[in-house]
Coordinates of C-alpha atoms and ligand atoms in Angstrom, one line a residue:
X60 CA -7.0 18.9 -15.7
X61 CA -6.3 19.8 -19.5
X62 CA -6.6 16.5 -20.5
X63 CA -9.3 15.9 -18.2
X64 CA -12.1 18.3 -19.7
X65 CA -12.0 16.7 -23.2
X66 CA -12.0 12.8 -22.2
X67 CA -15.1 14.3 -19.4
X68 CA -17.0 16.2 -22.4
X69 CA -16.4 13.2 -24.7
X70 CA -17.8 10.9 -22.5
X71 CA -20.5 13.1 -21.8
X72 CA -21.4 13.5 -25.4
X73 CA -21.3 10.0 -26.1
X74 CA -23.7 9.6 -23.0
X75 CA -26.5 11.9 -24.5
X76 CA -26.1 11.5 -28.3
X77 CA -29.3 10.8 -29.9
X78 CA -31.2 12.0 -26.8
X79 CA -30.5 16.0 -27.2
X80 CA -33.3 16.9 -26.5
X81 CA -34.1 15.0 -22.9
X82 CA -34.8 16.3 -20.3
X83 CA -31.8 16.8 -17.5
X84 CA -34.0 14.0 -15.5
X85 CA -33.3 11.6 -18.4
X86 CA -29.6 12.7 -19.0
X87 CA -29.1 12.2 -15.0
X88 CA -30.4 9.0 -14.8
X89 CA -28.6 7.8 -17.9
X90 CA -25.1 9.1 -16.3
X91 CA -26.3 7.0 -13.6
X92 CA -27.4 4.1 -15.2
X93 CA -24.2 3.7 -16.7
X94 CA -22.0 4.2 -13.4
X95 CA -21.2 1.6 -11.3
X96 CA -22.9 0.5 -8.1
X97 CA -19.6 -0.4 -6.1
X98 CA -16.2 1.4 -6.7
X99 CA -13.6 -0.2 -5.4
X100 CA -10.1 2.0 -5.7
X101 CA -6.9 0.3 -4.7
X102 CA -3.6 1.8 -4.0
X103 CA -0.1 -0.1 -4.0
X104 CA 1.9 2.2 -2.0
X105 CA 5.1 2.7 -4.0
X106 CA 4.5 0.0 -6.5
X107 CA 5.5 1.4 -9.6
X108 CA 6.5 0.1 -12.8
X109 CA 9.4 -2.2 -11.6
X110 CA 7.1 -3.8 -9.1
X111 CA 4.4 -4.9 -11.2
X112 CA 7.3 -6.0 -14.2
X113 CA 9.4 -8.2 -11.1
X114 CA 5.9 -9.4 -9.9
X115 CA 5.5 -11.3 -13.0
X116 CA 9.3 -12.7 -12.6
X117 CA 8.8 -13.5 -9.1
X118 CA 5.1 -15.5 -10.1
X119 CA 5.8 -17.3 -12.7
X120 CA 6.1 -21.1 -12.8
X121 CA 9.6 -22.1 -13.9
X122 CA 8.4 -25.5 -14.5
X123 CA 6.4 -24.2 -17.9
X124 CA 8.0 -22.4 -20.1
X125 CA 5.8 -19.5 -21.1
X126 CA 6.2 -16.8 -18.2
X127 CA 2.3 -16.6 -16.9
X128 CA 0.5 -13.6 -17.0
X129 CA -0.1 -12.0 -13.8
X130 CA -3.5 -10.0 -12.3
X131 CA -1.7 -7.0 -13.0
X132 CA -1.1 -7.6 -16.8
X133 CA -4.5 -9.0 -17.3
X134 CA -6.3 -5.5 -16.3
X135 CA -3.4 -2.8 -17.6
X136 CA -5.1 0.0 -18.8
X137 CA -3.0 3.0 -18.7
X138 CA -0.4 5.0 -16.9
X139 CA -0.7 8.1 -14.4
X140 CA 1.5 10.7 -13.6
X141 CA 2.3 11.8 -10.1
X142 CA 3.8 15.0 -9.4
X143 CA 2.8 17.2 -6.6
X144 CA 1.6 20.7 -6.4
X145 CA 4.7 23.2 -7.4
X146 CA 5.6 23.7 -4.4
X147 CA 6.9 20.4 -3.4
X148 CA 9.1 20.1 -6.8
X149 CA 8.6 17.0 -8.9
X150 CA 8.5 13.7 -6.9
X151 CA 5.7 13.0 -4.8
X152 CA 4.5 11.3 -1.3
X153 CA 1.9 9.5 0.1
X154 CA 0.0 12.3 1.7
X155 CA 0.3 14.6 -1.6
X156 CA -0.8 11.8 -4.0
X157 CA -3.2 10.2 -2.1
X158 CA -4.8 13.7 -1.5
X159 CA -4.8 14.3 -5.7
X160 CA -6.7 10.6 -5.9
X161 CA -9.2 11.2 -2.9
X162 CA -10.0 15.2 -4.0
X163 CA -8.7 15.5 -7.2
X164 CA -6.7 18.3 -6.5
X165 CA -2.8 18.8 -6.4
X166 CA -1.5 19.7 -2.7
X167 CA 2.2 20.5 -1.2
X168 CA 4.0 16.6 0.2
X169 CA 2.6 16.1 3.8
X170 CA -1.1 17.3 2.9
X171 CA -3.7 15.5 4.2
X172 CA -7.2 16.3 1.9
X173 CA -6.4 19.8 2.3
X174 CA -4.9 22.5 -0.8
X175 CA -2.1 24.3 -1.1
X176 CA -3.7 27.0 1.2
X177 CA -4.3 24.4 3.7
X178 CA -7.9 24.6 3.1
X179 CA -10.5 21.2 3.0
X180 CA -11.4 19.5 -0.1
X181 CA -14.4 17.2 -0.2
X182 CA -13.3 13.5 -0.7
X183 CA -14.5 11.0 -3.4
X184 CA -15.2 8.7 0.0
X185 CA -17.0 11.4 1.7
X186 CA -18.9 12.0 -1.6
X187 CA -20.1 8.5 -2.0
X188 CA -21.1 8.7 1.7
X189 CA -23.4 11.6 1.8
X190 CA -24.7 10.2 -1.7
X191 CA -26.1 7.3 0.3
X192 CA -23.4 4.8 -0.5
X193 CA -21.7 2.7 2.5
X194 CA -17.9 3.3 2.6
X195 CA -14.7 1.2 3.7
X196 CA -10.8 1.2 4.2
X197 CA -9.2 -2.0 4.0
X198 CA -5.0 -1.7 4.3
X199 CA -2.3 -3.4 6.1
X200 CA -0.9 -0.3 8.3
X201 CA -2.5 1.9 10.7
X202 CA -6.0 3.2 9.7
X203 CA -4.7 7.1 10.0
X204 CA -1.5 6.4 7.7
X205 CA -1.4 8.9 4.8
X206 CA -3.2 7.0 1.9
X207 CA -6.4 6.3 3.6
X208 CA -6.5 9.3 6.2
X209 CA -6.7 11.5 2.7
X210 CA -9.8 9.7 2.2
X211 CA -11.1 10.2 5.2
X212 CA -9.9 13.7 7.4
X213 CA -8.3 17.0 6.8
X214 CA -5.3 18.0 8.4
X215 CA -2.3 20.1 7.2
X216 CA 0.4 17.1 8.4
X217 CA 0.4 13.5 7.6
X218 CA 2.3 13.3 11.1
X219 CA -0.5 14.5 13.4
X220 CA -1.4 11.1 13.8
X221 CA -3.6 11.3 17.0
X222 CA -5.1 14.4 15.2
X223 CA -6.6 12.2 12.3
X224 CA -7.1 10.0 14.5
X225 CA -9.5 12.1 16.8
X226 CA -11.3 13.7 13.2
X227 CA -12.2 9.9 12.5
X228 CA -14.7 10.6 15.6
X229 CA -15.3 14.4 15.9
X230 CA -15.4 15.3 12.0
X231 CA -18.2 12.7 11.9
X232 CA -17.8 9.0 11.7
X233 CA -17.0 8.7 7.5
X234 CA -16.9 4.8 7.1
X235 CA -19.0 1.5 7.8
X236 CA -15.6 0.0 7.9
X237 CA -12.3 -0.2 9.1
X238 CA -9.7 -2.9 8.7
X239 CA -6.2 -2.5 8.9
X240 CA -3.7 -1.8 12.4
X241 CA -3.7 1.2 14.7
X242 CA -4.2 0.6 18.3
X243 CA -1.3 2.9 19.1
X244 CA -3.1 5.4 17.8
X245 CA -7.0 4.7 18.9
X246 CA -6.7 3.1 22.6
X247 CA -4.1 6.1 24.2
X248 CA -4.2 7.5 27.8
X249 CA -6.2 10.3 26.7
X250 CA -8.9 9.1 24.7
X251 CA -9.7 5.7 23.7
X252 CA -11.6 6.2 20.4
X253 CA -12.3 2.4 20.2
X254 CA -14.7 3.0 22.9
X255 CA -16.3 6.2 21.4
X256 CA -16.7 3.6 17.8
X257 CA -18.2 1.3 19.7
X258 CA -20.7 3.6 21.9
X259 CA -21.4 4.9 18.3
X260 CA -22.9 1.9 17.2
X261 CA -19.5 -0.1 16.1
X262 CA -18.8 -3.9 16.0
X263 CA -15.1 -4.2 17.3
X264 CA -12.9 -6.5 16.7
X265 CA -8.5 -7.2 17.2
X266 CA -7.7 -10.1 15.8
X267 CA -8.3 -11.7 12.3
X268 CA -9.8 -14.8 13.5
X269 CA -13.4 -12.7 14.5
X270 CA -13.4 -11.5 11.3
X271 CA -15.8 -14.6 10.4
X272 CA -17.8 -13.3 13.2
X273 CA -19.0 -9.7 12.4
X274 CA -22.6 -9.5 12.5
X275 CA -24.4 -8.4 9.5
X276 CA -25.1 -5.0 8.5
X277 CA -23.3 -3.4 11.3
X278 CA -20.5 -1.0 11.2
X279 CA -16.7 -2.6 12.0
X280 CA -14.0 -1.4 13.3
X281 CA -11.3 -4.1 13.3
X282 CA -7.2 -2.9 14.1
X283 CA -5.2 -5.7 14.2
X284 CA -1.9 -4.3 15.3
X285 CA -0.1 -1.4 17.3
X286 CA 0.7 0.4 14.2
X287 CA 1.0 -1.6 10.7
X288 CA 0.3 -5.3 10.8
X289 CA 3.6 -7.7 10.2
X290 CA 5.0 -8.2 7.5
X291 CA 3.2 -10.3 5.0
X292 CA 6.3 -12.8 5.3
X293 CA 5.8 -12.9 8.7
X294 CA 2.1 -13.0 9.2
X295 CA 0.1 -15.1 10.9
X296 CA -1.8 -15.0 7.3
X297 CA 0.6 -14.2 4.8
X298 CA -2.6 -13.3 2.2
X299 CA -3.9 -10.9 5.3
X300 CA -4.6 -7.7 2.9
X301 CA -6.9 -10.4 0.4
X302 CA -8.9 -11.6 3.4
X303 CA -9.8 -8.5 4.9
X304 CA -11.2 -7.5 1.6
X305 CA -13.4 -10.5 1.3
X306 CA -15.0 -9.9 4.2
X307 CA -15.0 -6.0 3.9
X308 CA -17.1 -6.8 0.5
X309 CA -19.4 -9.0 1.9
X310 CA -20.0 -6.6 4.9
X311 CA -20.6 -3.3 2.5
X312 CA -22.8 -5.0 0.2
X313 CA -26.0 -3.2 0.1
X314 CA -28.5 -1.8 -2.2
X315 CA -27.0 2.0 -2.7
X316 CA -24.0 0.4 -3.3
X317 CA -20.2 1.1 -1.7
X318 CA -17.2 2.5 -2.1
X319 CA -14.0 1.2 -0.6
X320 CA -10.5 2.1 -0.4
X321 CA -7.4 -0.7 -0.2
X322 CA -4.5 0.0 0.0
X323 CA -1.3 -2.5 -0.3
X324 CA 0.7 -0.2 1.7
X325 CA 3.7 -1.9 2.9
X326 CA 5.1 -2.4 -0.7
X327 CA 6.3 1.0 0.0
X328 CA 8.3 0.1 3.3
X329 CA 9.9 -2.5 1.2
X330 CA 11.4 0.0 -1.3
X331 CA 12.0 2.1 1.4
X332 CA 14.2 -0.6 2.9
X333 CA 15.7 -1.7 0.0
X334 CA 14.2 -5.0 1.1
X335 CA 13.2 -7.1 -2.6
X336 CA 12.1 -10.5 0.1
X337 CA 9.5 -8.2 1.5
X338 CA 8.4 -5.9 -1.3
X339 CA 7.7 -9.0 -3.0
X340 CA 5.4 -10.6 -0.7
X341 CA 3.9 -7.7 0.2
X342 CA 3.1 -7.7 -4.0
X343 CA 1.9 -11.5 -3.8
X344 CA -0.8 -10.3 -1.3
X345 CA -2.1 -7.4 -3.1
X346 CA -2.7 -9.8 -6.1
X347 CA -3.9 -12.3 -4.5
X348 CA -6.7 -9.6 -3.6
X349 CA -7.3 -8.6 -7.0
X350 CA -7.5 -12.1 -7.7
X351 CA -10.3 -12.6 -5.4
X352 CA -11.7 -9.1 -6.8
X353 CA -12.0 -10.7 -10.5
X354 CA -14.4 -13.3 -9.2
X355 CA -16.5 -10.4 -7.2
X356 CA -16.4 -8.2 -10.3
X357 CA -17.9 -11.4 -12.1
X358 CA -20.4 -12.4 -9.4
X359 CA -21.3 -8.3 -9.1
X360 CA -20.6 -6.9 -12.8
X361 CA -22.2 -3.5 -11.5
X362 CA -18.6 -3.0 -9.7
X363 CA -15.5 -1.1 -10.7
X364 CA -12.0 -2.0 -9.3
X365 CA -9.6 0.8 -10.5
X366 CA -6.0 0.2 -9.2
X367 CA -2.7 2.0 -9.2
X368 CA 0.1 3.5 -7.2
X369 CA 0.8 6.9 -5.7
X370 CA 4.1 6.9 -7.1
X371 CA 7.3 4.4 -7.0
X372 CA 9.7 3.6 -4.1
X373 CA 13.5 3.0 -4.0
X374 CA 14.4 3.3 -7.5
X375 CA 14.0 -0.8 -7.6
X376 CA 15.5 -2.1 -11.1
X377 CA 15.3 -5.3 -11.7
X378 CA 18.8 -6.7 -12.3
X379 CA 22.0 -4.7 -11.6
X380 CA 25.3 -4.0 -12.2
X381 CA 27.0 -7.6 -13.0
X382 CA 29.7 -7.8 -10.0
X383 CA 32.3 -9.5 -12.2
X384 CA 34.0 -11.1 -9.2
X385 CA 31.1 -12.6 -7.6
X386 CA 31.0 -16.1 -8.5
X387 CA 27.5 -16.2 -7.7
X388 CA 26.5 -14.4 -10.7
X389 CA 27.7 -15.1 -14.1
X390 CA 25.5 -13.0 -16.7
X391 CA 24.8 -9.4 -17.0
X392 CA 21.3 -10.1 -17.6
X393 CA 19.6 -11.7 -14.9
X394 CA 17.1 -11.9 -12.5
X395 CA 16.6 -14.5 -10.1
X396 CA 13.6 -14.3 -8.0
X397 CA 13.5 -17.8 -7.0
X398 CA 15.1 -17.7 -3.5
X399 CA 12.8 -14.8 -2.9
X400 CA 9.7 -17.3 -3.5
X401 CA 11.0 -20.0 -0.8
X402 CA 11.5 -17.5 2.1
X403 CA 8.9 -17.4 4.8
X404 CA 10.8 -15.3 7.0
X405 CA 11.3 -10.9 6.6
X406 CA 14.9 -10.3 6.6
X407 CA 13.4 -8.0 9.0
X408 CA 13.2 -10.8 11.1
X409 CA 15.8 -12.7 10.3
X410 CA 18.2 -10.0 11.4
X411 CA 16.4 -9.6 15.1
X412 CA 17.0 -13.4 15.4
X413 CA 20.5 -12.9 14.5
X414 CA 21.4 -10.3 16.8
X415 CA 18.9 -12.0 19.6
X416 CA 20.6 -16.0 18.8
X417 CA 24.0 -17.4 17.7
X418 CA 22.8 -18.5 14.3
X419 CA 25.5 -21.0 12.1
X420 CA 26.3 -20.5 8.5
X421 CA 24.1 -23.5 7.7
X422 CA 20.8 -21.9 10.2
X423 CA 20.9 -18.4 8.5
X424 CA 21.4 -20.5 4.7
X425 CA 17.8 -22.4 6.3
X426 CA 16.3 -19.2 6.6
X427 CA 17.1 -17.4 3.8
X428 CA 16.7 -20.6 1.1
X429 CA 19.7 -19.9 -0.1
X430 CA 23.7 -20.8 0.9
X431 CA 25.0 -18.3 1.7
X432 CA 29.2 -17.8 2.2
X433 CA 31.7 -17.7 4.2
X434 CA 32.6 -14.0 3.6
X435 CA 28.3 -13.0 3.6
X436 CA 29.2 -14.8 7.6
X437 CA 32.1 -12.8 8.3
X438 CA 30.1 -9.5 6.9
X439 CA 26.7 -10.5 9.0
X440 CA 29.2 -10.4 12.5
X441 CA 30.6 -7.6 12.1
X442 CA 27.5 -5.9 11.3
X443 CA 26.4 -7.3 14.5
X444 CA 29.4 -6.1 16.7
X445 CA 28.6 -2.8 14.8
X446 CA 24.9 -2.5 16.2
X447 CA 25.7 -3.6 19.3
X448 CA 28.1 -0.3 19.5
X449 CA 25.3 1.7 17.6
X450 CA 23.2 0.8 20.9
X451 CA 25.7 1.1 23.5
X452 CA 26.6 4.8 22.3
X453 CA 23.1 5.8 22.1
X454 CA 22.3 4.5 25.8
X455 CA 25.7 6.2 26.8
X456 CA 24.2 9.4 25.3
X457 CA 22.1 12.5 27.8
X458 CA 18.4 12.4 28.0
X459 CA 17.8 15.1 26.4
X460 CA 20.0 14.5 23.3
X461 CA 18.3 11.0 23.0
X462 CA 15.1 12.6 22.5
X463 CA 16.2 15.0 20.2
X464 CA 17.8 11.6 18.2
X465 CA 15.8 8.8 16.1
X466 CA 16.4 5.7 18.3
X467 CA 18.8 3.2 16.2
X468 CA 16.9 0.2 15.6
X469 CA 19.3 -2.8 17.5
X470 CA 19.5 -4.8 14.4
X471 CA 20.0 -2.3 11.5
X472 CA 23.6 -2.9 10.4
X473 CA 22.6 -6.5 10.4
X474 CA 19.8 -6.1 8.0
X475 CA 21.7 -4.0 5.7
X476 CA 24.0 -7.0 4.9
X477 CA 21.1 -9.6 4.7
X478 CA 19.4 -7.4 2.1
X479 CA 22.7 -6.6 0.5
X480 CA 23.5 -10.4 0.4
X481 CA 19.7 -11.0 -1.4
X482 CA 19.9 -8.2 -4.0
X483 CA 23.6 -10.1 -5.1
X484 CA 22.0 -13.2 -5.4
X485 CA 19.2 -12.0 -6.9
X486 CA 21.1 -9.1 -9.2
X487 CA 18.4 -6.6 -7.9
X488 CA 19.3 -3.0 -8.2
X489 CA 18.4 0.1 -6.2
X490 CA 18.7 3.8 -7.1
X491 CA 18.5 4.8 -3.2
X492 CA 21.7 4.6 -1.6
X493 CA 20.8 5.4 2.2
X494 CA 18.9 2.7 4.0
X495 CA 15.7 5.1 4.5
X496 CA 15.3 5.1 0.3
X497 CA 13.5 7.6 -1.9
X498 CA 10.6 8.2 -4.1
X499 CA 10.9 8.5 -7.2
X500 CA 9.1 10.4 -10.0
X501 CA 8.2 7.6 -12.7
X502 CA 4.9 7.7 -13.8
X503 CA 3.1 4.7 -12.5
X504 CA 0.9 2.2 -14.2
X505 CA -2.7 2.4 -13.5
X506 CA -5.5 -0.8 -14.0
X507 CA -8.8 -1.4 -13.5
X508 CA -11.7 -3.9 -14.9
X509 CA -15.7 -4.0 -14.3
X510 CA -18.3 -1.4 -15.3
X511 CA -16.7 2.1 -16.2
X512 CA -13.0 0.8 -16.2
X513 CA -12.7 2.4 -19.7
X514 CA -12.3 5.5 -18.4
X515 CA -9.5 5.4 -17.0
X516 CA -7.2 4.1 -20.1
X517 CA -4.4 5.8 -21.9
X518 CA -2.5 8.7 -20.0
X519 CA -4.0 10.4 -17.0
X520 CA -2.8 12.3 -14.0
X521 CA -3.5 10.8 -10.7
X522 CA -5.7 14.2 -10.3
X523 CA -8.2 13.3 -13.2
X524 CA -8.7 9.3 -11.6
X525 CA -10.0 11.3 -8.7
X526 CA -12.8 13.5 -11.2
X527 CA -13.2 10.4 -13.0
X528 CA -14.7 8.9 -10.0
X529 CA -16.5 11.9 -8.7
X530 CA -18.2 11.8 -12.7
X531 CA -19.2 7.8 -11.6
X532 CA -20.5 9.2 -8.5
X533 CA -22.7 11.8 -10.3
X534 CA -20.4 14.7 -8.8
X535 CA -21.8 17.4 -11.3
Ligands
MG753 MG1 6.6 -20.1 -16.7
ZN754 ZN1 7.2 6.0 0.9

């Protein structure tokens, strides 16, 4: 906020000098005239400074020997802090810093657009609505997950997902469109809100290939999946998160203009998980959307894409401890991404095949693009004997204590070694140490290109990028 007022009054100096003595009319319409039509505002859920930094390792062409700039570099403009209100300490979550980028404000972790009190805040999205502007959420999990349901409702919990769910409908219908997974939440036994969507007026659709097939200038709903859509490794379209947003452009376009909110948001899941294969991919996806955003931004100059992260995930450090004895890695300072750019398979998924299949030595090396030894084999079985007793216990255990548990997923233990066995071949390093992961409180980088992305340079607080769009909006 303190370093907000003087970049503001700056900028709003420079906007009137020389015209003093206008009128508010003309100082109004020369705010406007130099604000953007379209704001796009992009979120990569946990990808902080590691993730952009092993992007570039993980993209570049070994064949040439300069390491090639990535989308990310190309736009860099500054950094953002992301701290929470006091109450929830230091390090951040979704719900908390997706609430200070929607509202500008700072709320407790789990707050959904509301303040400390619990109390509404108006939304940049909900702004640019009422101001005439068409609206948008394009992400790859459900459509009431954290980052986009603080855009769009106001609930005290994160977790009241049929809640949000509901306010998409009986707080008003807040966006022209909706891409992204959900079903589990939106077709239930006691309400289906696809139906009320589509008695309001909404195009429908479940599956990617009718997104070729919306009709023009109608609203969309589109949920792909239960809850989040697969992992981009294991997609049907690995670049899912860059298609939807091609045709979530096209579809907004109009002559007030838009505003639209992506979010990459399994980047987050793959910190979480400790899961480098995944996290990855999940990265290659999100740039390949910015990518196709550069040639928008050129095609539409009268557009802003601003990008950053809500904070960073896992603690990821790209290269690790050197494990003297492992013969598969023989410097202390390396990285070696290049098995993670062959796989086309989540070690997510890997490890269900394993526990479902009898895979050899030479079958798991196939799908992992790497050898893997005799010892990783030994580890992997015994991992599996392991879940199969995690399961049999749980089943053994009384109905009422089950529910009162987290159901183990079959296939845990299994994945714990898979990941463990990538991170040694690719010296990847993780400050978590459970398998659920952390946040953690690193300020995280922030980018953005097109008309106004000078605003949002240098050293901000995720709360001012937030004002600075409500001041592109003509928020007074
Ligand atoms: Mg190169
Ligand atoms: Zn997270």
């Amino acid at each position: 906020m303190k370093k907000f007022i003087p970049t503001l009054l700056t900028s709003l100096m420079i906007l009137s000098c020389g015209q003093l003595q206008a009128s508010d009319d003309a100082k109004t319409s020369t705010i406007a005239a130099s604000s953007p039509k379209n704001i796009i505002m992009i979120i990569g859920d946990g990808m902080g400074p590691a993730y952009t930094s092993a992007y570039r390792y993980f993209h570049d062409d070994p064949n040439t020997p300069e390491i090639e700039q990535t989308v990310f570099d190309r736009h860099f403009v500054g950094n953002s802090s992301t701290y929470p209100a006091a109450e929830s300490g230091y390090i951040t979550d979704s719900a908390a810093s997706a609430t200070a980028l929607s509202t500008g404000i700072k709320s407790y972790n789990g707050a959904i657009g509301v303040n400390v009190n619990k109390q509404p805040v108006e939304t940049v999205l909900e702004y640019a609505k009422q101001s005439g502007k068409r609206t948008g959420v394009v992400l790859t999990l459900q459509i009431n997950h954290a980052t986009p349901a603080a855009y769009l409702a106001h609930n005290v919990h994160r977790y009241n997902y049929n809640a949000i769910a509901d306010s998409y409908i009986d707080d008003g219908i807040k966006a022209d469109l909706y891409f992204g997974g959900g079903w589990k939440y939106f077709i239930r036994e006691d309400r289906n809100i696809v139906d009320e969507f589509i008695q309001s007026g909404f195009h429908y659709i479940d599956n990617y290939s009718e997104i070729s097939t919306i009709p023009a200038n109608k609203p969309v709903l589109g949920l792909f999946a239960e809850t989040g859509l697969p992992w981009a490794l294991d997609d049907t379209n690995k670049y899912r998160l860059s298609m939807m947003t091609q045709a979530a452009t096209k579809q907004l376009e109009n002559d007030n203009g838009f505003f639209m909110l992506i979010e990459g948001s399994q980047i987050d899941y793959g910190g979480h998980a400790r899961d480098i294969a995944a996290a990855m991919h999940e990265m290659d996806d999100l740039a390949k959307t910015l990518e196709y955003l550069e040639t928008y931004v050129k095609e539409h100059p009268d557009t802003l894409v601003v990008i950053t992260a809500d904070h960073s995930t896992g603690g990821l450090s790209i290269g690790k401890k050197t494990e003297r004895s492992n013969p598969n890695i023989n410097s202390k300072y390396l990285w070696k991404p290049e098995f993670l750019r062959s796989m086309s398979m989540s070690p997510e998924t890997i490890a269900k095949r394993f526990i479902d299949k009898e895979l050899s030595l030479t079958q798991l090396s196939e799908l992992l693009s790497f050898k893997i030894t005799a010892t990783d084999m030994e580890n992997l079985q015994q991992a599996k004997l392991a879940d199969h007793q995690i399961v049999k216990q749980f089943k053994l255990l009384a109905t009422d204590v089950k529910k009162s548990k987290r159901k183990p997923r079959p296939y845990q233990s299994v994945f714990n070694v898979i990941t463990k066995i990538i991170d040694v071949k690719t010296n990847t390093g993780w400050g978590s140490i459970s398998p659920s992961g952390t946040h953690t409180g690193i300020d995280v980088p922030v980018f953005a290109f097109g008309k106004g992305s000078e605003m949002f340079s240098g050293f901000q607080d995720n709360t001012d990028i937030a004002k600075k769009i409500f001041t592109l909006l003509g928020k007074k």
